[in-house]
Amino acid sequence: MSALAAVLVFASIVVMQLLFGGGEGTRFIYTLPAYVLLGVAGVVTLFAVRKSPGRMERGCLLWAGVLAAYFFARIALSPCAWLAAVDFYALLAGLLVYLITALVVRGTGARFAVALGLIVLGVVQSGIGIWQFARDPNFHPFVAGGREATSVRASGLFVSPNHLAGFLEIVLPLAVSLCFWGGFKARGRIVTGYLALVCLAGLVLTGSRGGYLSAGAGLVVFAGMSVWALRSRLSRSLLPRLVAVVVALALLGGAFAFAAARSYAIRSRANTVFVAEDVRLRLWEAAWKQFRLAPVFGTGSRTYLYYGRQFREPQDQADPIFAHSDWLQTLAEYGAAGFLIVVGFVAAHLRSGWHRWRTMVAHHFERVNSADESRAFALHAGALSAIVACLVHAALDFNLHIAANLLVTALLFGLLATRPTRAEEKPSWPARALHAVPAALGAWMLITGAPRLPGEWFVEKARGRFAVGEFQVALDAAGKARDHGAQNPHLSFLLGQWHRIRSKAVARYPAQRRAEIEKALEYYSEAHAMCPQDVVYVLRKAWMLSKLGRHDEAGPLFALAWDLDPYSPRVWFLSMLHAREIGDPAQALAYYRRLGGWLQPMQDEFQEKFDPIEMELLLLPDPPADPK
């Protein structure tokens, strides 16, 4: 059962990484397949009840229960159910990985196999990244025509180089720990050391500043733990091992410096690790302003998407989907209560991991260790070091909002939560009953997640075909998605866009044009109902109302759009068109002047023209009457 659970957990991680790491999470077709596989893994654990159950540290179990209860409750009370579902499935999947690892995948052999699998996966990702950097920046084995890269930075199978760095910063300390403490002979050490170097190369080529700092922190912690373990055993036989740790770290630093010196792309990124002017600082400020709106319980799951727009600076025109700090975004969305619960959860596991480490160190040098004992020692050191790397990166980026990296991090916490079973302990029914928790969570995942898969498949197909102009195929897919019950604002928005485009094509026929605009309004209203605070849907709905002459209804929505995103050129542009529609040339010209260089891009995006001369003429006074 342990081996089967380990295979299913590892398979879900592989599937998630093959599907671009799950992306940013809102396109469910890239996350649900792995989540459903985890649901199967959870249900399977029910069959382990009759066997000797795994033990968890009580503190870890208690904090995990509190975290799950609070976050599920806050997700349920969030203002946008569709956005909250992203966090719901991610939390459910993370708990499944955590509990299955802690309770079922408890044998050292199974855990060691999963760790080796992660290292091999890191090597594969690094190999793809190296090819992207050295030969073809657009290379992606599963994307026809390439990935449309904006730089030569390596991203592997992930969407972003930063996401790949978030994975490799975990794999690197694990590989280094297995190399030094895994009990391998010389050949095994050479192989694992080489794998670690390949992962390091992939990390360097991501150009991720957060990845550099996080991996460095993890390796420093590993070196410190190793020195502490050897502090009283610096005999002639152990001294070379300590020297090897120091030399290896020096070589890693030298390799980084060499790569940076040879590449302008990496060198430019490395030179900006510590800068006073960074967009992150402004995004963090927006998250702090969001936190102050609801400091105790937060504003709700994934609502930084809304408040990041509302509080962003004028120069930040890229959509601020994330706060680029998992800690700050958690504080803003889940409040001080959620933040303190996360701190308690992390502290309980680090405390448990450190106490277990001290016990392992005390016994490690007292006798000749078996292969399993050496591997357990290496896994524990690697897991502690990798978690430190994750926590550092979480302060600097949204690494744990990437589903693939969240699952791996949950696995690490599961490794630390396990309590070794004493020989005299007899399994009790409460301990056995604990296995029902991941089984129930797995059933919950299958019941809620599996039925969404067909609909989300057609939603993604419709989106992809629409983007390349294959409108009929897109409409067919959209119809099938709705037949499967897909409730997705992206789908409603896409259909609204189609009818808006149709209204332009039939502009010569007023009745048909009005019918198409009304249909577009219907679909935009659907999207707005699902996400009431999303300025994209508010603005499109207001625009269609304005086109229909329903200005009394459009006006409040335009005012709401200004509140939700005051520095958006789309808000300025469509407000300008609305001012023209209601016969307010002075206001229309005011918006026109605010747009400046954004006018042409907005005209291209919305396929609407604006003539400022026409508005100027309307402001001229009427000519004097002819005295005759």
XYZ file of C-alpha atoms in Angstrom:
628
model
C 0.000 0.000 0.000
C 2.894 2.356 0.812
C 4.435 1.772 -2.608
C 1.110 2.302 -4.423
C 0.431 5.536 -2.546
C 3.956 6.764 -3.308
C 3.491 5.988 -7.013
C 0.165 7.840 -7.166
C 1.505 10.910 -5.344
C 4.583 11.064 -7.545
C 2.479 10.496 -10.672
C 0.249 13.442 -9.734
C 3.324 15.681 -9.402
C 4.591 14.520 -12.803
C 1.189 15.099 -14.438
C 1.005 18.574 -12.931
C 4.450 19.467 -14.270
C 3.621 18.102 -17.710
C 0.612 20.440 -17.718
C 2.791 23.550 -17.380
C 2.974 23.263 -13.599
C -0.726 24.057 -13.389
C -0.131 27.617 -14.604
C -1.543 30.302 -12.345
C -4.372 27.946 -11.314
C -7.437 29.535 -12.914
C -7.390 27.272 -15.976
C -8.646 24.140 -14.285
C -7.857 21.790 -17.145
C -4.165 22.138 -16.204
C -4.702 21.262 -12.527
C -7.731 18.980 -12.252
C -6.151 15.864 -13.870
C -3.452 15.763 -11.178
C -5.972 16.635 -8.476
C -8.271 13.791 -9.528
C -5.311 11.396 -9.436
C -4.646 12.552 -5.881
C -8.306 11.906 -5.100
C -7.804 8.299 -6.185
C -4.682 8.106 -4.002
C -6.675 9.405 -1.045
C -9.459 6.844 -1.460
C -6.902 4.047 -1.760
C -5.517 4.889 1.702
C -8.731 3.555 3.240
C -7.446 0.054 2.550
C -4.442 0.717 4.804
C -6.626 0.965 7.928
C -6.204 -2.693 8.862
C -2.436 -2.490 8.569
C -0.133 -0.847 11.064
C -1.017 2.852 10.804
C 1.475 5.643 10.521
C 1.997 8.079 13.373
C 2.029 11.856 13.197
C 3.434 14.343 15.659
C 0.486 15.671 17.635
C 1.533 19.300 17.264
C 1.832 18.946 13.498
C -1.513 17.157 13.250
C -3.228 19.766 15.420
C -1.935 22.724 13.408
C -2.752 20.976 10.130
C -6.337 20.488 11.329
C -6.676 24.116 12.426
C -5.215 25.341 9.131
C -7.558 23.163 7.076
C -10.646 24.191 9.064
C -9.926 27.917 8.923
C -8.900 28.066 5.265
C -11.816 25.952 4.050
C -14.202 28.178 6.009
C -12.646 31.396 4.669
C -12.711 30.032 1.116
C -16.412 29.204 1.483
C -17.128 32.785 2.591
C -15.070 34.477 -0.132
C -16.829 36.996 -2.416
C -16.080 35.191 -5.698
C -16.896 31.473 -5.592
C -15.209 30.802 -8.909
C -11.879 32.322 -7.845
C -12.177 30.711 -4.409
C -12.459 27.311 -6.125
C -8.845 27.716 -7.267
C -7.667 27.847 -3.650
C -10.175 25.182 -2.597
C -8.775 22.557 -4.954
C -5.170 23.580 -4.238
C -5.700 23.309 -0.471
C -7.498 19.982 -0.826
C -4.708 18.603 -3.013
C -1.997 19.874 -0.666
C -3.686 18.227 2.326
C -3.969 14.961 0.420
C -0.258 14.921 -0.424
C 0.627 15.924 3.140
C -1.504 13.290 4.872
C -0.725 10.473 2.440
C 2.999 11.148 2.837
C 2.811 11.336 6.629
C 0.475 8.383 7.220
C 0.850 5.961 4.330
C 4.161 6.577 2.532
C 6.075 5.989 5.761
C 8.657 3.433 4.693
C 12.122 4.839 4.033
C 12.369 2.917 0.774
C 9.194 4.435 -0.680
C 10.143 7.936 0.457
C 13.657 7.580 -0.892
C 12.249 6.446 -4.244
C 9.976 9.517 -4.404
C 12.932 11.790 -3.566
C 15.025 10.197 -6.322
C 12.078 10.590 -8.695
C 11.898 14.304 -7.897
C 15.620 14.662 -8.538
C 15.314 12.896 -11.902
C 12.348 15.129 -12.723
C 14.497 18.142 -11.820
C 17.216 16.886 -14.165
C 14.694 16.497 -17.007
C 13.344 20.010 -16.400
C 16.901 21.356 -16.264
C 17.810 19.584 -19.489
C 14.879 21.195 -21.282
C 15.833 24.540 -19.751
C 19.442 24.202 -20.863
C 18.274 23.530 -24.424
C 15.983 26.574 -24.294
C 18.838 28.752 -23.092
C 21.530 27.433 -25.405
C 19.690 26.591 -28.615
C 16.019 27.512 -28.894
C 14.291 29.906 -26.443
C 10.890 28.900 -27.847
C 11.406 25.148 -27.422
C 8.678 23.249 -25.595
C 8.168 19.525 -26.235
C 4.368 19.717 -25.848
C 3.527 23.036 -27.502
C 3.233 23.126 -31.273
C 5.157 26.093 -32.601
C 7.042 26.699 -29.347
C 6.347 28.559 -26.130
C 6.652 32.141 -27.453
C 9.370 33.007 -24.966
C 10.061 36.651 -24.183
C 13.649 35.942 -23.092
C 16.299 33.232 -23.173
C 15.704 32.367 -19.513
C 15.033 28.662 -18.969
C 11.529 27.645 -17.898
C 11.486 23.906 -18.675
C 7.907 22.647 -18.834
C 6.674 25.498 -16.637
C 5.051 28.700 -17.835
C 7.631 30.944 -16.177
C 11.345 30.639 -15.345
C 10.495 31.664 -11.774
C 8.191 28.657 -11.436
C 10.971 26.312 -12.557
C 13.344 27.952 -10.078
C 10.785 27.309 -7.335
C 10.947 23.589 -8.100
C 14.709 23.329 -8.554
C 15.409 25.144 -5.280
C 13.652 22.187 -3.596
C 15.334 19.471 -5.613
C 18.861 20.869 -5.242
C 19.155 20.522 -1.415
C 17.585 17.067 -1.631
C 20.154 15.961 -4.203
C 23.059 17.428 -2.241
C 21.848 15.759 0.960
C 21.493 12.360 -0.705
C 24.975 12.774 -2.140
C 26.599 13.436 1.254
C 24.415 11.486 3.685
C 22.621 8.900 1.554
C 24.993 6.056 2.335
C 26.097 5.639 -1.284
C 29.432 4.220 -2.282
C 31.796 6.327 -4.366
C 29.984 5.678 -7.635
C 26.614 6.542 -6.157
C 27.980 9.775 -4.709
C 29.403 10.756 -8.086
C 26.055 10.127 -9.816
C 23.953 12.011 -7.254
C 26.511 14.817 -7.166
C 26.324 15.102 -10.939
C 22.518 15.204 -10.809
C 22.748 18.005 -8.234
C 25.059 19.974 -10.539
C 22.640 19.574 -13.460
C 19.810 20.924 -11.275
C 22.072 23.796 -10.236
C 22.764 24.587 -13.886
C 19.024 24.643 -14.590
C 18.440 26.930 -11.609
C 21.149 29.351 -12.726
C 19.677 29.531 -16.237
C 16.230 30.485 -14.932
C 17.644 33.894 -14.018
C 15.315 33.917 -10.998
C 16.633 36.223 -8.300
C 14.278 34.707 -5.741
C 15.471 31.256 -6.789
C 19.100 32.232 -6.260
C 18.465 33.578 -2.772
C 16.219 30.679 -1.784
C 18.537 27.949 -3.009
C 21.443 29.721 -1.317
C 19.505 29.804 1.955
C 18.656 26.114 1.664
C 22.267 25.133 0.982
C 23.539 27.277 3.858
C 21.084 25.550 6.189
C 22.203 22.160 4.889
C 25.866 23.059 5.422
C 25.107 24.309 8.936
C 23.204 21.130 9.816
C 26.024 18.991 8.453
C 28.672 20.883 10.409
C 26.528 20.679 13.552
C 26.114 16.928 13.066
C 29.861 16.495 12.707
C 30.888 18.953 15.419
C 31.815 16.330 18.000
C 32.975 13.721 15.512
C 35.719 15.493 13.639
C 37.913 12.449 13.505
C 40.333 11.772 10.752
C 37.702 9.760 8.888
C 34.966 12.394 9.160
C 37.043 15.480 8.499
C 37.226 14.835 4.744
C 33.418 14.792 4.618
C 33.223 18.214 6.232
C 35.894 19.541 3.888
C 33.941 18.079 0.973
C 30.801 19.997 2.044
C 32.704 23.293 2.143
C 34.482 22.616 -1.151
C 31.230 21.625 -2.847
C 29.527 24.823 -1.761
C 32.499 26.827 -3.007
C 32.319 25.016 -6.339
C 28.593 25.742 -6.581
C 29.259 29.420 -6.007
C 32.068 29.358 -8.548
C 29.855 27.684 -11.118
C 27.232 30.360 -10.633
C 29.782 33.160 -10.988
C 31.224 31.549 -14.130
C 27.802 31.172 -15.751
C 26.869 34.726 -14.859
C 30.071 36.071 -16.367
C 29.422 34.218 -19.628
C 25.814 35.336 -20.109
C 24.510 38.874 -20.258
C 20.938 37.669 -19.531
C 21.961 35.944 -16.292
C 24.438 38.628 -15.286
C 21.813 41.352 -15.676
C 19.411 39.382 -13.494
C 22.031 38.580 -10.877
C 23.056 42.222 -10.654
C 19.506 43.174 -9.665
C 19.027 40.710 -6.817
C 19.165 43.626 -4.379
C 17.690 46.786 -5.841
C 15.920 49.726 -4.300
C 13.463 50.106 -7.197
C 11.495 46.956 -7.984
C 7.874 46.436 -8.979
C 7.581 43.939 -6.114
C 7.859 46.748 -3.590
C 4.822 48.463 -5.083
C 2.893 45.196 -5.278
C 3.698 44.548 -1.616
C 2.450 48.017 -0.744
C -0.832 47.229 -2.515
C -1.121 43.982 -0.529
C -0.568 45.901 2.704
C -3.341 48.357 1.780
C -5.588 45.379 1.034
C -4.786 43.857 4.436
C -5.817 47.069 6.171
C -9.317 46.763 4.667
C -10.028 43.561 6.647
C -7.116 42.947 9.021
C -8.584 40.081 11.058
C -10.067 37.664 8.516
C -8.882 39.130 5.205
C -10.765 40.055 2.056
C -11.190 36.497 0.774
C -9.541 33.917 -1.428
C -7.662 35.189 -4.499
C -9.025 38.718 -4.068
C -5.601 40.264 -4.602
C -6.558 40.049 -8.284
C -9.073 42.811 -7.533
C -7.284 44.879 -4.924
C -3.945 44.674 -6.707
C -5.590 46.565 -9.561
C -7.313 48.997 -7.240
C -4.163 49.936 -5.312
C -1.521 49.679 -8.027
C 0.637 52.613 -9.102
C 0.043 54.318 -12.488
C 3.302 52.965 -13.950
C 2.346 49.326 -13.230
C 0.152 48.417 -16.193
C 0.776 44.649 -16.203
C -2.165 42.926 -14.516
C -1.082 42.321 -10.871
C -2.564 38.844 -10.454
C -0.305 38.003 -7.490
C 1.364 40.057 -4.764
C 4.711 38.355 -5.497
C 4.920 37.346 -1.845
C 2.986 34.330 -0.603
C 3.273 35.573 2.970
C 1.858 39.030 2.206
C -0.877 37.688 -0.062
C -1.953 35.240 2.658
C -2.043 38.111 5.155
C -4.161 40.242 2.802
C -6.603 37.526 1.700
C -6.913 35.451 4.895
C -6.151 38.118 7.473
C -4.011 38.053 10.588
C -5.874 34.931 11.736
C -4.882 32.961 8.645
C -1.351 34.328 8.693
C -0.779 33.301 12.326
C -2.193 29.843 11.645
C 0.281 29.386 8.774
C 3.120 30.580 11.024
C 2.036 28.090 13.703
C 1.849 25.276 11.144
C 5.335 26.019 9.813
C 6.827 26.469 13.295
C 5.348 23.175 14.528
C 6.871 21.266 11.619
C 10.262 22.947 11.851
C 10.324 22.262 15.585
C 9.355 18.625 15.035
C 11.891 18.281 12.241
C 14.700 19.799 14.295
C 14.010 17.601 17.339
C 13.894 14.527 15.129
C 17.133 15.635 13.477
C 18.909 15.963 16.820
C 17.762 12.476 17.791
C 18.941 11.066 14.476
C 22.326 12.769 14.837
C 22.753 11.369 18.359
C 22.304 7.819 17.077
C 23.838 8.174 13.637
C 27.470 7.922 14.726
C 27.013 5.447 17.583
C 26.846 2.387 15.374
C 27.156 1.193 11.833
C 23.991 2.369 10.109
C 21.903 0.359 7.699
C 21.131 1.687 4.239
C 17.603 2.641 5.370
C 18.931 4.605 8.347
C 21.403 6.516 6.188
C 18.706 7.293 3.656
C 16.282 8.468 6.337
C 19.044 10.711 7.720
C 19.677 12.188 4.272
C 15.974 12.656 3.516
C 15.416 14.500 6.778
C 18.348 16.862 6.252
C 17.307 17.487 2.654
C 13.650 18.087 3.577
C 14.514 20.641 6.285
C 16.886 22.488 3.944
C 14.399 22.465 1.057
C 11.594 23.791 3.281
C 13.792 26.716 4.320
C 14.372 27.446 0.625
C 10.588 27.352 0.022
C 9.907 29.720 2.911
C 12.478 32.226 1.667
C 11.083 32.145 -1.871
C 7.555 32.507 -0.490
C 8.580 35.882 0.918
C 9.806 37.070 -2.474
C 7.390 35.556 -4.984
C 4.173 33.563 -5.437
C 5.905 30.185 -5.611
C 3.320 28.398 -3.445
C 0.481 29.675 -5.630
C 1.917 27.444 -8.375
C 0.128 24.119 -7.971
C 3.080 21.915 -8.962
C 5.382 23.524 -6.392
C 2.688 23.512 -3.714
C 2.338 19.727 -4.024
C 6.089 19.164 -3.638
C 6.181 21.490 -0.623
C 3.266 19.621 0.972
C 5.212 16.402 0.513
C 8.198 17.895 2.383
C 5.986 18.921 5.307
C 4.512 15.429 5.315
C 8.007 13.988 5.707
C 8.596 16.146 8.789
C 5.196 15.408 10.352
C 5.769 11.656 10.723
C 6.613 10.344 14.173
C 8.682 7.150 14.344
C 6.762 4.237 15.807
C 8.191 2.722 18.986
C 8.545 -1.046 19.109
C 6.273 -1.412 22.148
C 3.470 0.668 20.622
C 0.347 -1.151 19.540
C -1.853 0.382 16.843
C -5.052 1.830 18.281
C -8.340 2.388 16.504
C -8.039 6.187 16.691
C -4.708 5.878 14.893
C -6.278 3.583 12.327
C -9.271 5.883 11.936
C -6.935 8.736 11.025
C -6.525 7.044 7.644
C -10.178 7.840 6.976
C -9.286 11.538 6.750
C -7.265 11.355 3.492
C -9.831 8.857 2.191
C -12.645 11.332 2.867
C -10.657 14.182 1.327
C -9.942 12.013 -1.704
C -13.623 11.211 -2.111
C -14.423 14.916 -1.775
C -11.911 15.680 -4.537
C -13.376 13.041 -6.845
C -16.967 14.132 -6.229
C -16.302 17.831 -6.776
C -13.400 17.757 -9.233
C -13.926 14.863 -11.631
C -17.284 16.069 -13.029
C -15.711 19.403 -13.983
C -13.065 17.844 -16.223
C -15.074 17.428 -19.474
C -16.486 20.949 -19.308
C -13.114 22.514 -18.572
C -11.565 20.556 -21.442
C -14.009 22.147 -23.879
C -13.569 25.580 -22.264
C -9.837 25.402 -22.939
C -10.414 24.143 -26.480
C -12.815 27.027 -27.140
C -10.336 29.529 -25.742
C -7.466 28.185 -27.846
C -9.422 28.042 -31.098
C -10.907 31.505 -30.544
C -7.433 32.959 -30.022
C -6.288 31.753 -33.477
C -9.452 32.840 -35.280
C -11.106 29.431 -35.702
C -14.435 30.797 -34.533
C -16.740 27.978 -35.605
C -14.623 25.336 -33.876
C -14.470 27.587 -30.818
C -18.240 28.038 -30.750
C -18.826 24.291 -31.075
C -16.460 23.661 -28.166
C -18.128 26.407 -26.118
C -21.512 24.806 -26.719
C -20.222 21.415 -25.550
C -18.683 23.059 -22.483
C -22.054 24.533 -21.551
C -23.723 21.185 -22.228
C -21.353 19.682 -19.636
C -22.399 22.321 -17.140
C -19.228 24.427 -17.206
C -19.659 27.526 -15.032
C -16.623 29.512 -16.069
C -16.502 33.318 -16.464
C -13.831 32.946 -19.144
C -16.303 30.962 -21.234
C -19.052 33.563 -20.796
C -16.598 36.329 -21.612
C -15.479 34.525 -24.770
C -19.070 34.193 -25.970
C -19.662 37.859 -25.186
C -16.612 38.750 -27.255
C -17.929 36.707 -30.165
C -21.272 38.506 -30.231
C -19.559 41.878 -29.861
C -17.427 41.077 -32.920
C -20.562 39.946 -34.759
C -22.225 43.258 -33.961
C -19.431 45.020 -35.859
C -19.894 42.720 -38.858
C -23.631 43.455 -39.140
C -23.363 47.189 -38.426
C -25.318 47.979 -41.602
C -28.376 46.190 -40.219
C -29.531 48.015 -37.066
C -31.903 45.315 -35.836
C -29.307 42.546 -36.159
C -26.624 44.760 -34.645
C -28.791 45.478 -31.622
C -29.611 41.783 -31.201
C -25.911 40.894 -31.209
C -25.105 43.615 -28.663
C -27.907 42.382 -26.412
C -26.543 38.840 -26.672
C -23.055 40.099 -25.815
C -24.536 41.930 -22.825
C -26.193 38.710 -21.669
C -22.895 36.803 -21.644
C -20.897 39.656 -20.129
C -23.536 39.847 -17.399
C -23.077 36.119 -16.749
C -19.349 36.625 -16.253
C -19.969 39.664 -14.056
C -22.400 37.699 -11.880
C -19.726 35.072 -11.252
C -17.019 37.658 -10.485
C -18.738 40.871 -9.315
C -15.494 42.694 -8.493
C -13.645 41.874 -11.713
C -13.213 45.144 -13.598
C -12.855 43.300 -16.921
C -16.451 42.069 -16.771
C -17.832 45.234 -15.144
C -16.347 47.326 -17.935
C -17.599 45.148 -20.808
C -21.093 45.042 -19.361
C -21.117 48.835 -18.953
C -19.879 49.283 -22.524
C -22.666 47.143 -23.995
C -25.284 49.010 -21.951
C -23.891 52.271 -23.278
C -24.089 51.010 -26.853
C -27.737 50.076 -26.287
C -28.495 53.573 -25.030
C -29.192 52.354 -21.479
C -27.031 55.097 -20.011
C -28.722 55.178 -16.614
C -27.614 51.561 -16.077
C -24.189 52.028 -17.653
C -23.218 55.082 -15.583
C -22.989 53.349 -12.170
C -21.005 50.487 -13.692
C -18.468 52.888 -15.206
C -18.184 54.562 -11.788
C -17.596 51.131 -10.240
C -14.914 50.383 -12.849
C -13.119 53.588 -11.861
C -13.196 52.505 -8.212
C -11.914 49.011 -9.047
C -9.067 50.057 -11.386
C -8.487 53.816 -11.502
C -5.245 53.619 -13.487
C -6.395 51.298 -16.272
C -6.245 52.727 -19.825
C -9.155 50.405 -20.696
C -11.302 52.154 -18.107
C -10.235 55.541 -19.492
C -10.874 54.507 -23.102
C -14.337 53.002 -22.638
C -15.324 55.875 -20.348
C -14.305 58.199 -23.177
C -16.565 56.355 -25.601
C -19.403 56.449 -23.070
C -18.962 60.225 -22.628
C -19.220 60.563 -26.410
C -22.387 58.447 -26.446
C -24.121 60.579 -23.816
C -23.118 63.821 -25.535
C -20.469 65.062 -23.101
C -17.593 66.141 -25.393
C -15.711 67.976 -22.624
C -15.501 64.822 -20.487
C -14.638 62.712 -23.527
C -11.720 65.038 -24.342
C -10.559 64.920 -20.721
C -10.326 61.113 -20.942
C -8.665 61.442 -24.362
C -5.903 63.614 -22.910
C -5.431 61.196 -20.011
C -4.936 58.321 -22.441
C -2.003 59.915 -24.245
C 0.037 57.188 -25.939
C -2.475 54.517 -24.897
C -5.065 55.730 -27.408
C -3.880 53.739 -30.413
C -3.368 50.423 -28.549
C -6.855 50.761 -27.044
C -8.417 51.570 -30.433
C -6.774 48.454 -31.858
C -7.892 46.275 -28.949
C -11.531 47.375 -28.928
C -11.808 48.093 -32.657
C -13.299 51.493 -31.943
C -12.190 54.872 -33.285
C -12.286 58.227 -31.549
C -12.002 61.555 -33.336
C -10.985 64.358 -30.937
C -11.602 67.004 -33.632
C -15.260 66.014 -33.726
C -15.469 66.584 -29.945
C -13.651 69.909 -30.235
C -16.152 71.083 -32.858
C -19.039 70.193 -30.584
C -17.580 72.466 -27.918
C -17.452 75.495 -30.225
C -20.178 78.064 -29.624
C -22.963 78.278 -32.150
C -22.375 80.941 -34.842
C -24.297 84.173 -34.341
C -27.653 84.363 -36.012
C -27.870 86.117 -39.389
C -29.241 89.635 -38.670
C -31.200 89.480 -41.892
